GROMACS .gro file of N, CA, C and O in nm:
model
  504
    1VAL      N    1   5.904  12.903  11.759
    1VAL     CA    2   6.035  12.866  11.797
    1VAL      C    3   6.075  12.733  11.731
    1VAL      O    4   5.999  12.637  11.732
    2GLN      N    5   6.190  12.726  11.666
    2GLN     CA    6   6.241  12.604  11.606
    2GLN      C    7   6.384  12.590  11.640
    2GLN      O    8   6.464  12.680  11.626
    3LEU      N    9   6.417  12.469  11.682
    3LEU     CA   10   6.562  12.430  11.713
    3LEU      C   11   6.591  12.300  11.642
    3LEU      O   12   6.515  12.201  11.664
    4VAL      N   13   6.687  12.307  11.560
    4VAL     CA   14   6.723  12.187  11.477
    4VAL      C   15   6.861  12.149  11.496
    4VAL      O   16   6.960  12.226  11.465
    5GLU      N   17   6.884  12.030  11.559
    5GLU     CA   18   7.011  11.981  11.588
    5GLU      C   19   7.072  11.900  11.469
    5GLU      O   20   6.998  11.840  11.393
    6SER      N   21   7.204  11.891  11.464
    6SER     CA   22   7.274  11.811  11.372
    6SER      C   23   7.413  11.773  11.424
    6SER      O   24   7.458  11.831  11.524
    7GLY      N   25   7.480  11.678  11.367
    7GLY     CA   26   7.615  11.646  11.400
    7GLY      C   27   7.635  11.516  11.483
    7GLY      O   28   7.744  11.481  11.517
    8GLY      N   29   7.522  11.455  11.523
    8GLY     CA   30   7.536  11.333  11.596
    8GLY      C   31   7.586  11.219  11.510
    8GLY      O   32   7.600  11.233  11.386
    9GLY      N   33   7.611  11.107  11.569
    9GLY     CA   34   7.661  10.988  11.504
    9GLY      C   35   7.718  10.886  11.593
    9GLY      O   36   7.698  10.894  11.713
   10MET      N   37   7.789  10.789  11.533
   10MET     CA   38   7.849  10.683  11.611
   10MET      C   39   8.003  10.708  11.618
   10MET      O   40   8.058  10.736  11.512
   11VAL      N   41   8.056  10.694  11.735
   11VAL     CA   42   8.202  10.724  11.749
   11VAL      C   43   8.256  10.625  11.848
   11VAL      O   44   8.182  10.575  11.938
   12GLN      N   45   8.386  10.588  11.838
   12GLN     CA   46   8.447  10.502  11.935
   12GLN      C   47   8.479  10.577  12.065
   12GLN      O   48   8.495  10.699  12.067
   13PRO      N   49   8.492  10.509  12.178
   13PRO     CA   50   8.531  10.571  12.303
   13PRO      C   51   8.657  10.650  12.285
   13PRO      O   52   8.754  10.603  12.212
   14GLY      N   53   8.665  10.773  12.338
   14GLY     CA   54   8.777  10.857  12.326
   14GLY      C   55   8.769  10.946  12.202
   14GLY      O   56   8.849  11.041  12.189
   15GLY      N   57   8.673  10.923  12.116
   15GLY     CA   58   8.651  11.005  11.999
   15GLY      C   59   8.584  11.140  12.026
   15GLY      O   60   8.555  11.170  12.146
   16SER      N   61   8.557  11.222  11.919
   16SER     CA   62   8.499  11.347  11.931
   16SER      C   63   8.382  11.365  11.833
   16SER      O   64   8.384  11.304  11.725
   17LEU      N   65   8.290  11.456  11.872
   17LEU     CA   66   8.181  11.491  11.784
   17LEU      C   67   8.157  11.640  11.814
   17LEU      O   68   8.172  11.685  11.927
   18ARG      N   69   8.102  11.710  11.711
   18ARG     CA   70   8.059  11.843  11.729
   18ARG      C   71   7.915  11.857  11.691
   18ARG      O   72   7.879  11.835  11.578
   19LEU      N   73   7.829  11.892  11.786
   19LEU     CA   74   7.685  11.911  11.763
   19LEU      C   75   7.661  12.057  11.728
   19LEU      O   76   7.722  12.144  11.785
   20SER      N   77   7.561  12.076  11.637
   20SER     CA   78   7.520  12.213  11.604
   20SER      C   79   7.377  12.220  11.618
   20SER      O   80   7.298  12.124  11.610
   21CYS      N   81   7.324  12.339  11.645
   21CYS     CA   82   7.176  12.369  11.662
   21CYS      C   83   7.147  12.501  11.590
   21CYS      O   84   7.205  12.602  11.627
   22ALA      N   85   7.064  12.492  11.496
   22ALA     CA   86   7.011  12.610  11.426
   22ALA      C   87   6.885  12.656  11.489
   22ALA      O   88   6.786  12.580  11.496
   23ALA      N   89   6.885  12.786  11.538
   23ALA     CA   90   6.766  12.834  11.602
   23ALA      C   91   6.696  12.936  11.517
   23ALA      O   92   6.759  13.016  11.445
   24SER      N   93   6.561  12.942  11.530
   24SER     CA   94   6.483  13.035  11.451
   24SER      C   95   6.350  13.060  11.519
   24SER      O   96   6.312  12.982  11.607
   25GLY      N   97   6.285  13.173  11.485
   25GLY     CA   98   6.151  13.200  11.539
   25GLY      C   99   6.154  13.281  11.670
   25GLY      O  100   6.042  13.300  11.726
   26PHE      N  101   6.269  13.319  11.713
   26PHE     CA  102   6.275  13.403  11.835
   26PHE      C  103   6.413  13.482  11.828
   26PHE      O  104   6.495  13.447  11.753
   27MET      N  105   6.420  13.571  11.924
   27MET     CA  106   6.549  13.655  11.923
   27MET      C  107   6.653  13.579  12.000
   27MET      O  108   6.665  13.585  12.127
   28PHE      N  109   6.730  13.502  11.926
   28PHE     CA  110   6.828  13.408  11.980
   28PHE      C  111   6.924  13.470  12.077
   28PHE      O  112   6.950  13.419  12.188
   29SER      N  113   6.970  13.590  12.042
   29SER     CA  114   7.078  13.657  12.125
   29SER      C  115   7.026  13.699  12.261
   29SER      O  116   7.112  13.732  12.346
   30THR      N  117   6.896  13.696  12.284
   30THR     CA  118   6.845  13.741  12.415
   30THR      C  119   6.816  13.629  12.513
   30THR      O  120   6.758  13.652  12.619
   31TYR      N  121   6.840  13.506  12.471
   31TYR     CA  122   6.813  13.390  12.556
   31TYR      C  123   6.945  13.309  12.585
   31TYR      O  124   7.024  13.285  12.499
   32ASP      N  125   6.948  13.271  12.714
   32ASP     CA  126   7.042  13.163  12.751
   32ASP      C  127   7.002  13.041  12.674
   32ASP      O  128   6.884  13.018  12.647
   33MET      N  129   7.103  12.956  12.648
   33MET     CA  130   7.070  12.834  12.576
   33MET      C  131   7.140  12.718  12.641
   33MET      O  132   7.230  12.733  12.729
   34GLY      N  133   7.110  12.597  12.600
   34GLY     CA  134   7.176  12.478  12.669
   34GLY      C  135   7.157  12.351  12.592
   34GLY      O  136   7.088  12.352  12.486
   35TRP      N  137   7.217  12.245  12.643
   35TRP     CA  138   7.200  12.114  12.588
   35TRP      C  139   7.146  12.018  12.697
   35TRP      O  140   7.200  12.025  12.808
   36VAL      N  141   7.059  11.937  12.657
   36VAL     CA  142   6.998  11.841  12.753
   36VAL      C  143   7.006  11.705  12.677
   36VAL      O  144   6.976  11.695  12.558
   37ARG      N  145   7.034  11.596  12.751
   37ARG     CA  146   7.039  11.466  12.684
   37ARG      C  147   6.948  11.371  12.756
   37ARG      O  148   6.914  11.382  12.878
   38GLN      N  149   6.909  11.264  12.677
   38GLN     CA  150   6.827  11.162  12.738
   38GLN      C  151   6.875  11.026  12.682
   38GLN      O  152   6.872  11.004  12.561
   39ALA      N  153   6.913  10.945  12.774
   39ALA     CA  154   6.962  10.806  12.736
   39ALA      C  155   6.840  10.714  12.741
   39ALA      O  156   6.745  10.738  12.816
   40PRO      N  157   6.845  10.604  12.672
   40PRO     CA  158   6.736  10.507  12.673
   40PRO      C  159   6.702  10.460  12.811
   40PRO      O  160   6.790  10.422  12.887
   41GLY      N  161   6.577  10.469  12.846
   41GLY     CA  162   6.530  10.419  12.972
   41GLY      C  163   6.559  10.515  13.092
   41GLY      O  164   6.533  10.480  13.207
   42LYS      N  165   6.609  10.629  13.059
   42LYS     CA  166   6.643  10.724  13.166
   42LYS      C  167   6.568  10.858  13.141
   42LYS      O  168   6.529  10.888  13.035
   43GLY      N  169   6.559  10.941  13.250
   43GLY     CA  170   6.508  11.074  13.239
   43GLY      C  171   6.604  11.166  13.177
   43GLY      O  172   6.726  11.140  13.161
   44PRO      N  173   6.559  11.283  13.127
   44PRO     CA  174   6.648  11.384  13.070
   44PRO      C  175   6.743  11.435  13.178
   44PRO      O  176   6.710  11.446  13.292
   45GLU      N  177   6.867  11.466  13.132
   45GLU     CA  178   6.964  11.530  13.223
   45GLU      C  179   7.030  11.649  13.157
   45GLU      O  180   7.060  11.638  13.039
   46TRP      N  181   7.051  11.748  13.237
   46TRP     CA  182   7.112  11.874  13.181
   46TRP      C  183   7.262  11.845  13.155
   46TRP      O  184   7.330  11.790  13.241
   47VAL      N  185   7.309  11.893  13.046
   47VAL     CA  186   7.456  11.873  13.009
   47VAL      C  187   7.533  12.008  13.022
   47VAL      O  188   7.642  12.002  13.087
   48SER      N  189   7.483  12.112  12.966
   48SER     CA  190   7.561  12.233  12.959
   48SER      C  191   7.472  12.351  12.923
   48SER      O  192   7.367  12.338  12.866
   49GLY      N  193   7.520  12.473  12.966
   49GLY     CA  194   7.445  12.593  12.941
   49GLY      C  195   7.537  12.707  12.912
   49GLY      O  196   7.657  12.704  12.940
   50ILE      N  197   7.486  12.811  12.845
   50ILE     CA  198   7.560  12.927  12.808
   50ILE      C  199   7.468  13.050  12.817
   50ILE      O  200   7.356  13.049  12.790
   51ASN      N  201   7.532  13.164  12.856
   51ASN     CA  202   7.459  13.284  12.873
   51ASN      C  203   7.439  13.355  12.741
   51ASN      O  204   7.489  13.305  12.638
   52THR      N  205   7.360  13.461  12.737
   52THR     CA  206   7.320  13.530  12.614
   52THR      C  207   7.437  13.564  12.524
   52THR      O  208   7.444  13.548  12.402
   53GLY      N  209   7.540  13.626  12.589
   53GLY     CA  210   7.660  13.671  12.514
   53GLY      C  211   7.764  13.566  12.482
   53GLY      O  212   7.849  13.591  12.413
   54GLY      N  213   7.751  13.455  12.552
   54GLY     CA  214   7.845  13.346  12.535
   54GLY      C  215   7.969  13.353  12.620
   54GLY      O  216   8.052  13.270  12.617
   55GLY      N  217   7.976  13.458  12.702
   55GLY     CA  218   8.090  13.474  12.790
   55GLY      C  219   8.095  13.391  12.915
   55GLY      O  220   8.200  13.375  12.978
   56SER      N  221   7.980  13.330  12.948
   56SER     CA  222   7.971  13.244  13.073
   56SER      C  223   7.914  13.107  13.023
   56SER      O  224   7.812  13.105  12.961
   57THR      N  225   7.989  13.006  13.064
   57THR     CA  226   7.945  12.866  13.023
   57THR      C  227   7.937  12.784  13.152
   57THR      O  228   8.011  12.807  13.251
   58TYR      N  229   7.853  12.686  13.147
   58TYR     CA  230   7.831  12.596  13.259
   58TYR      C  231   7.820  12.452  13.220
   58TYR      O  232   7.763  12.423  13.110
   59TYR      N  233   7.866  12.359  13.309
   59TYR     CA  234   7.874  12.221  13.269
   59TYR      C  235   7.830  12.135  13.387
   59TYR      O  236   7.853  12.167  13.501
   60SER      N  237   7.769  12.023  13.358
   60SER     CA  238   7.739  11.922  13.456
   60SER      C  239   7.871  11.858  13.487
   60SER      O  240   7.966  11.860  13.415
   61ASP      N  241   7.877  11.799  13.611
   61ASP     CA  242   7.998  11.735  13.657
   61ASP      C  243   8.047  11.626  13.561
   61ASP      O  244   8.167  11.597  13.550
   62PHE      N  245   7.951  11.552  13.499
   62PHE     CA  246   7.992  11.439  13.422
   62PHE      C  247   8.049  11.476  13.283
   62PHE      O  248   8.099  11.384  13.212
   63VAL      N  249   8.044  11.598  13.239
   63VAL     CA  250   8.108  11.639  13.114
   63VAL      C  251   8.204  11.749  13.131
   63VAL      O  252   8.279  11.779  13.034
   64LYS      N  253   8.220  11.799  13.251
   64LYS     CA  254   8.311  11.917  13.268
   64LYS      C  255   8.460  11.864  13.232
   64LYS      O  256   8.509  11.759  13.267
   65GLY      N  257   8.528  11.952  13.154
   65GLY     CA  258   8.657  11.915  13.106
   65GLY      C  259   8.662  11.841  12.979
   65GLY      O  260   8.771  11.822  12.919
   66ARG      N  261   8.548  11.789  12.934
   66ARG     CA  262   8.549  11.709  12.807
   66ARG      C  263   8.459  11.780  12.699
   66ARG      O  264   8.489  11.766  12.588
   67PHE      N  265   8.358  11.852  12.741
   67PHE     CA  266   8.262  11.914  12.646
   67PHE      C  267   8.288  12.068  12.653
   67PHE      O  268   8.319  12.125  12.761
   68THR      N  269   8.258  12.136  12.537
   68THR     CA  270   8.265  12.283  12.531
   68THR      C  271   8.145  12.334  12.455
   68THR      O  272   8.127  12.294  12.340
   69ILE      N  273   8.076  12.418  12.527
   69ILE     CA  274   7.954  12.482  12.462
   69ILE      C  275   7.994  12.621  12.407
   69ILE      O  276   8.079  12.683  12.470
   70SER      N  277   7.936  12.658  12.297
   70SER     CA  278   7.962  12.788  12.238
   70SER      C  279   7.839  12.835  12.153
   70SER      O  280   7.754  12.754  12.129
   71ARG      N  281   7.834  12.954  12.121
   71ARG     CA  282   7.727  13.005  12.037
   71ARG      C  283   7.776  13.118  11.940
   71ARG      O  284   7.881  13.182  11.970
   72ASP      N  285   7.704  13.134  11.831
   72ASP     CA  286   7.736  13.240  11.739
   72ASP      C  287   7.602  13.319  11.722
   72ASP      O  288   7.518  13.269  11.649
   73ASN      N  289   7.593  13.430  11.787
   73ASN     CA  290   7.466  13.503  11.778
   73ASN      C  291   7.439  13.562  11.642
   73ASN      O  292   7.322  13.585  11.611
   74ALA      N  293   7.542  13.594  11.566
   74ALA     CA  294   7.519  13.647  11.429
   74ALA      C  295   7.460  13.543  11.338
   74ALA      O  296   7.387  13.581  11.246
   75LYS      N  297   7.482  13.415  11.367
   75LYS     CA  298   7.432  13.305  11.283
   75LYS      C  299   7.315  13.232  11.351
   75LYS      O  300   7.257  13.136  11.291
   76ASN      N  301   7.277  13.269  11.474
   76ASN     CA  302   7.173  13.202  11.549
   76ASN      C  303   7.203  13.052  11.559
   76ASN      O  304   7.120  12.960  11.546
   77MET      N  305   7.329  13.022  11.602
   77MET     CA  306   7.379  12.889  11.613
   77MET      C  307   7.434  12.857  11.750
   77MET      O  308   7.494  12.942  11.815
   78LEU      N  309   7.403  12.740  11.796
   78LEU     CA  310   7.458  12.687  11.922
   78LEU      C  311   7.536  12.565  11.891
   78LEU      O  312   7.494  12.488  11.804
   79TYR      N  313   7.641  12.539  11.966
   79TYR     CA  314   7.736  12.428  11.938
   79TYR      C  315   7.766  12.350  12.067
   79TYR      O  316   7.765  12.413  12.176
   80LEU      N  317   7.804  12.223  12.047
   80LEU     CA  318   7.864  12.153  12.160
   80LEU      C  319   7.979  12.067  12.109
   80LEU      O  320   7.947  11.968  12.029
   81GLN      N  321   8.096  12.102  12.144
   81GLN     CA  322   8.210  12.019  12.108
   81GLN      C  323   8.228  11.905  12.220
   81GLN      O  324   8.246  11.946  12.334
   82MET      N  325   8.228  11.788  12.180
   82MET     CA  326   8.240  11.680  12.273
   82MET      C  327   8.367  11.597  12.245
   82MET      O  328   8.384  11.541  12.135
   83ASP      N  329   8.452  11.599  12.335
   83ASP     CA  330   8.581  11.524  12.331
   83ASP      C  331   8.588  11.414  12.433
   83ASP      O  332   8.514  11.415  12.530
   84SER      N  333   8.680  11.324  12.414
   84SER     CA  334   8.702  11.217  12.507
   84SER      C  335   8.569  11.149  12.546
   84SER      O  336   8.534  11.117  12.658
   85LEU      N  337   8.492  11.112  12.442
   85LEU     CA  338   8.359  11.059  12.463
   85LEU      C  339   8.373  10.921  12.525
   85LEU      O  340   8.457  10.849  12.505
   86LYS      N  341   8.271  10.890  12.614
   86LYS     CA  342   8.259  10.768  12.683
   86LYS      C  343   8.127  10.699  12.645
   86LYS      O  344   8.030  10.765  12.602
   87PRO      N  345   8.125  10.561  12.662
   87PRO     CA  346   7.999  10.491  12.632
   87PRO      C  347   7.877  10.545  12.708
   87PRO      O  348   7.769  10.550  12.647
   88GLU      N  349   7.906  10.598  12.834
   88GLU     CA  350   7.792  10.650  12.903
   88GLU      C  351   7.739  10.787  12.850
   88GLU      O  352   7.637  10.841  12.902
   89ASP      N  353   7.808  10.841  12.754
   89ASP     CA  354   7.756  10.966  12.685
   89ASP      C  355   7.653  10.934  12.582
   89ASP      O  356   7.597  11.024  12.525
   90THR      N  357   7.634  10.807  12.552
   90THR     CA  358   7.535  10.768  12.453
   90THR      C  359   7.399  10.814  12.495
   90THR      O  360   7.351  10.790  12.604
   91ALA      N  361   7.338  10.897  12.406
   91ALA     CA  362   7.206  10.958  12.439
   91ALA      C  363   7.151  11.030  12.316
   91ALA      O  364   7.232  11.058  12.220
   92LEU      N  365   7.029  11.074  12.327
   92LEU     CA  366   6.971  11.171  12.234
   92LEU      C  367   7.000  11.311  12.287
   92LEU      O  368   6.958  11.341  12.401
   93TYR      N  369   7.068  11.394  12.210
   93TYR     CA  370   7.109  11.528  12.265
   93TYR      C  371   7.010  11.636  12.209
   93TYR      O  372   6.998  11.639  12.080
   94HIS      N  373   6.953  11.713  12.295
   94HIS     CA  374   6.865  11.817  12.256
   94HIS      C  375   6.920  11.956  12.280
   94HIS      O  376   6.977  11.982  12.385
   95CYS      N  377   6.909  12.047  12.178
   95CYS     CA  378   6.935  12.179  12.203
   95CYS      C  379   6.810  12.244  12.270
   95CYS      O  380   6.697  12.202  12.240
   96ALA      N  381   6.824  12.339  12.359
   96ALA     CA  382   6.716  12.383  12.436
   96ALA      C  383   6.727  12.532  12.472
   96ALA      O  384   6.836  12.576  12.496
   97ARG      N  385   6.616  12.602  12.474
   97ARG     CA  386   6.611  12.742  12.511
   97ARG      C  387   6.578  12.758  12.659
   97ARG      O  388   6.482  12.702  12.706
   98ARG      N  389   6.662  12.832  12.727
   98ARG     CA  390   6.638  12.849  12.876
   98ARG      C  391   6.538  12.968  12.905
   98ARG      O  392   6.559  13.074  12.841
   99ASP      N  393   6.441  12.942  12.983
   99ASP     CA  394   6.344  13.045  13.015
   99ASP      C  395   6.360  13.108  13.149
   99ASP      O  396   6.274  13.160  13.209
  100ARG      N  397   6.488  13.110  13.200
  100ARG     CA  398   6.523  13.179  13.318
  100ARG      C  399   6.628  13.291  13.284
  100ARG      O  400   6.691  13.288  13.179
  101THR      N  401   6.641  13.388  13.370
  101THR     CA  402   6.742  13.491  13.360
  101THR      C  403   6.840  13.480  13.473
  101THR      O  404   6.790  13.458  13.587
  102GLY      N  405   6.966  13.490  13.450
  102GLY     CA  406   7.064  13.492  13.548
  102GLY      C  407   7.100  13.346  13.590
  102GLY      O  408   7.025  13.253  13.572
  103TRP      N  409   7.214  13.330  13.645
  103TRP     CA  410   7.266  13.201  13.691
  103TRP      C  411   7.305  13.215  13.840
  103TRP      O  412   7.412  13.252  13.872
  104GLY      N  413   7.211  13.182  13.923
  104GLY     CA  414   7.243  13.192  14.064
  104GLY      C  415   7.342  13.081  14.116
  104GLY      O  416   7.406  13.098  14.217
  105ARG      N  417   7.347  12.978  14.032
  105ARG     CA  418   7.441  12.869  14.066
  105ARG      C  419   7.487  12.810  13.937
  105ARG      O  420   7.427  12.819  13.834
  106PRO      N  421   7.611  12.749  13.932
  106PRO     CA  422   7.666  12.707  13.806
  106PRO      C  423   7.609  12.571  13.754
  106PRO      O  424   7.684  12.499  13.689
  107GLN      N  425   7.494  12.542  13.787
  107GLN     CA  426   7.427  12.423  13.745
  107GLN      C  427   7.281  12.458  13.695
  107GLN      O  428   7.231  12.564  13.723
  108SER      N  429   7.221  12.366  13.627
  108SER     CA  430   7.090  12.387  13.579
  108SER      C  431   7.012  12.251  13.574
  108SER      O  432   7.071  12.148  13.613
  109THR      N  433   6.889  12.256  13.539
  109THR     CA  434   6.809  12.135  13.524
  109THR      C  435   6.723  12.140  13.398
  109THR      O  436   6.698  12.254  13.348
  110PRO      N  437   6.679  12.033  13.347
  110PRO     CA  438   6.598  12.036  13.224
  110PRO      C  439   6.472  12.120  13.242
  110PRO      O  440   6.426  12.170  13.140
  111SER      N  441   6.419  12.126  13.360
  111SER     CA  442   6.295  12.201  13.382
  111SER      C  443   6.310  12.351  13.348
  111SER      O  444   6.213  12.423  13.338
  112GLU      N  445   6.433  12.401  13.344
  112GLU     CA  446   6.457  12.549  13.323
  112GLU      C  447   6.450  12.583  13.170
  112GLU      O  448   6.469  12.699  13.134
  113TYR      N  449   6.424  12.484  13.083
  113TYR     CA  450   6.426  12.505  12.942
  113TYR      C  451   6.289  12.481  12.882
  113TYR      O  452   6.227  12.378  12.903
  114ASP      N  453   6.237  12.581  12.812
  114ASP     CA  454   6.097  12.572  12.766
  114ASP      C  455   6.076  12.517  12.627
  114ASP      O  456   5.970  12.471  12.593
  115TYR      N  457   6.177  12.528  12.539
  115TYR     CA  458   6.173  12.472  12.408
  115TYR      C  459   6.293  12.380  12.382
  115TYR      O  460   6.403  12.419  12.409
  116TRP      N  461   6.263  12.259  12.322
  116TRP     CA  462   6.368  12.165  12.292
  116TRP      C  463   6.354  12.132  12.148
  116TRP      O  464   6.244  12.124  12.091
  117GLY      N  465   6.472  12.103  12.084
  117GLY     CA  466   6.468  12.045  11.948
  117GLY      C  467   6.435  11.897  11.948
  117GLY      O  468   6.426  11.839  12.062
  118GLN      N  469   6.430  11.838  11.839
  118GLN     CA  470   6.398  11.694  11.828
  118GLN      C  471   6.511  11.609  11.870
  118GLN      O  472   6.492  11.490  11.909
  119GLY      N  473   6.629  11.665  11.864
  119GLY     CA  474   6.740  11.584  11.917
  119GLY      C  475   6.829  11.523  11.801
  119GLY      O  476   6.787  11.499  11.692
  120THR      N  477   6.956  11.493  11.834
  120THR     CA  478   7.046  11.427  11.745
  120THR      C  479   7.110  11.309  11.826
  120THR      O  480   7.154  11.335  11.943
  121GLN      N  481   7.111  11.190  11.770
  121GLN     CA  482   7.161  11.077  11.849
  121GLN      C  483   7.310  11.065  11.845
  121GLN      O  484   7.379  11.082  11.742
  122VAL      N  485   7.366  11.045  11.964
  122VAL     CA  486   7.512  11.020  11.985
  122VAL      C  487   7.528  10.880  12.038
  122VAL      O  488   7.471  10.855  12.149
  123THR      N  489   7.605  10.801  11.973
  123THR     CA  490   7.630  10.671  12.021
  123THR      C  491   7.779  10.646  12.036
  123THR      O  492   7.856  10.666  11.934
  124VAL      N  493   7.829  10.608  12.154
  124VAL     CA  494   7.971  10.588  12.172
  124VAL      C  495   7.988  10.437  12.197
  124VAL      O  496   7.944  10.389  12.303
  125SER      N  497   8.058  10.369  12.110
  125SER     CA  498   8.069  10.224  12.124
  125SER      C  499   8.186  10.181  12.038
  125SER      O  500   8.220  10.239  11.940
  126SER      N  501   8.251  10.074  12.094
  126SER     CA  502   8.362  10.014  12.021
  126SER      C  503   8.315   9.898  11.931
  126SER      O  504   8.393   9.842  11.861
   0.00000   0.00000   0.00000
């Protein structure tokens, strides 16, 4: 399993970034996927998730309405469009494979993800 993120960088508050994740080594279309972030000095926190077909998406309360997750199963790619970025969004963002099936609730936790990429740094600062 390999997950490689890209697209991070430094942006001013209110700006946008689009993260990408290239997946390989497993049947991408059969797994739910997600994004998990970790800020300096803090534990990992779940950001967003998407089901296998891409028709159902889930967001943590702190990004709902600002971030959009999507996937392209033909290209084995996962994306996170981040708009209206805030300084508190500063973190290392990891693409992750979910090892659960079904979404009994519209939230998730980092423990539900078995493989993570190395991450791409997002810094929001003026």
